[in-house]
Amino acid sequence: MKRSVLTRYRAMAYVTAVMLLILCACMVAKYGFDTGADLTFVVSQAHGVLFMIYLAFALDLSSKARWPFGKMLWVMISGTIPLAAFFVERKVRAEVEPLVNESLATAKA
């Protein structure tokens, strides 16, 4: 497996997680303080597009890592739970990094 597959996933996991936290803050401002409706709309649209890209990269990673369906689904759903993507990304990196290193070692030999 190429390192770029893992790097793309990791980047989008962080971007999606940060955008979700920003969206949560915007929702609190919108519904808690009755302000920022326009900003909430823009952030929600941006998060939606970025989340779709995250799903594509997670699917690509899961197919190359040959994960079972349940694991793939959990990684994808973690992008919808605030803060979960940070923890799941860390576990995914720890699991996939040896596969990447093994692939690189095989390619050099």
Coordinates of C-alpha atoms in Angstrom, one line a residue:
M1 CA 0.0 0.0 0.0
K2 CA 1.3 3.4 -0.8
R3 CA 1.9 5.9 1.9
S4 CA -0.2 8.5 0.0
V5 CA -3.3 6.5 0.7
L6 CA -2.8 6.8 4.4
T7 CA -1.7 10.4 4.2
R8 CA -4.8 11.4 2.3
Y9 CA -7.0 9.7 4.8
R10 CA -5.2 11.3 7.8
A11 CA -5.4 14.8 6.3
M12 CA -9.1 14.4 5.6
A13 CA -9.8 12.9 9.0
Y14 CA -8.3 15.9 10.7
V15 CA -10.0 18.4 8.4
T16 CA -13.4 16.7 8.8
A17 CA -13.0 16.6 12.6
V18 CA -12.0 20.2 12.9
M19 CA -14.9 21.3 10.6
L20 CA -17.3 19.2 12.7
L21 CA -16.2 21.0 15.8
I22 CA -16.6 24.4 14.1
L23 CA -20.0 23.3 13.0
C24 CA -21.0 22.3 16.5
A25 CA -19.9 25.8 17.8
C26 CA -21.9 27.4 15.0
M27 CA -25.0 25.4 15.9
V28 CA -24.6 26.5 19.6
A29 CA -24.4 30.1 18.4
K30 CA -27.3 29.7 16.1
Y31 CA -29.7 27.9 18.4
G32 CA -28.4 29.0 21.8
F33 CA -27.8 32.6 21.1
D34 CA -29.9 33.2 18.0
T35 CA -27.0 34.5 15.9
G36 CA -24.8 33.3 13.1
A37 CA -27.4 31.6 10.9
D38 CA -25.6 32.5 7.7
L39 CA -22.2 31.3 9.0
T40 CA -23.8 28.1 10.2
F41 CA -25.2 27.5 6.7
V42 CA -21.8 28.1 5.0
V43 CA -19.9 25.9 7.5
S44 CA -22.5 23.1 7.2
Q45 CA -22.2 23.1 3.4
A46 CA -18.4 23.0 3.6
H47 CA -18.4 20.3 6.1
G48 CA -20.8 18.2 4.0
V49 CA -18.5 18.4 0.9
L50 CA -15.4 17.7 3.0
F51 CA -17.2 14.8 4.7
M52 CA -18.0 13.2 1.3
I53 CA -14.3 13.5 0.3
Y54 CA -13.4 11.9 3.7
L55 CA -15.8 9.0 3.0
A56 CA -14.1 8.4 -0.4
F57 CA -10.6 8.4 1.1
A58 CA -11.7 6.1 4.0
L59 CA -13.3 3.7 1.5
D60 CA -10.1 3.7 -0.6
L61 CA -8.0 3.0 2.6
S62 CA -10.3 0.3 3.8
S63 CA -10.3 -1.5 0.4
K64 CA -6.5 -1.4 0.3
A65 CA -6.1 -2.5 3.9
R66 CA -8.7 -5.2 3.3
W67 CA -10.8 -4.3 6.3
P68 CA -14.1 -6.1 7.1
F69 CA -17.3 -4.1 6.5
G70 CA -17.9 -3.3 10.1
K71 CA -14.5 -1.7 10.6
M72 CA -14.9 0.3 7.4
L73 CA -18.3 1.5 8.6
W74 CA -17.0 2.5 12.0
V75 CA -14.2 4.5 10.5
M76 CA -16.7 6.3 8.2
I77 CA -19.2 6.9 11.0
S78 CA -16.4 8.4 13.2
G79 CA -16.4 11.4 11.0
T80 CA -19.9 12.3 12.3
I81 CA -19.1 12.1 16.0
P82 CA -17.3 15.2 17.4
L83 CA -13.8 14.3 18.6
A84 CA -14.1 10.6 17.6
A85 CA -12.3 11.1 14.3
F86 CA -9.2 12.2 16.2
F87 CA -9.1 9.0 18.2
V88 CA -10.0 6.7 15.3
E89 CA -7.4 8.3 13.0
R90 CA -4.7 7.6 15.6
K91 CA -5.8 3.9 15.8
V92 CA -6.0 3.6 12.0
R93 CA -2.5 5.1 11.6
A94 CA -1.1 2.7 14.1
E95 CA -2.7 -0.3 12.3
V96 CA -1.9 0.8 8.8
E97 CA 1.6 2.1 9.2
P98 CA 3.1 -1.4 9.4
L99 CA 1.3 -2.3 6.1
V100 CA 2.8 0.8 4.5
N101 CA 6.3 0.0 5.8
E102 CA 6.0 -3.6 4.7
S103 CA 5.0 -2.5 1.3
L104 CA 7.9 -0.1 1.0
A105 CA 10.4 -2.8 2.2
T106 CA 9.0 -5.3 -0.4
A107 CA 9.3 -2.7 -3.1
K108 CA 13.0 -2.0 -2.3
A109 CA 13.9 -5.7 -2.3

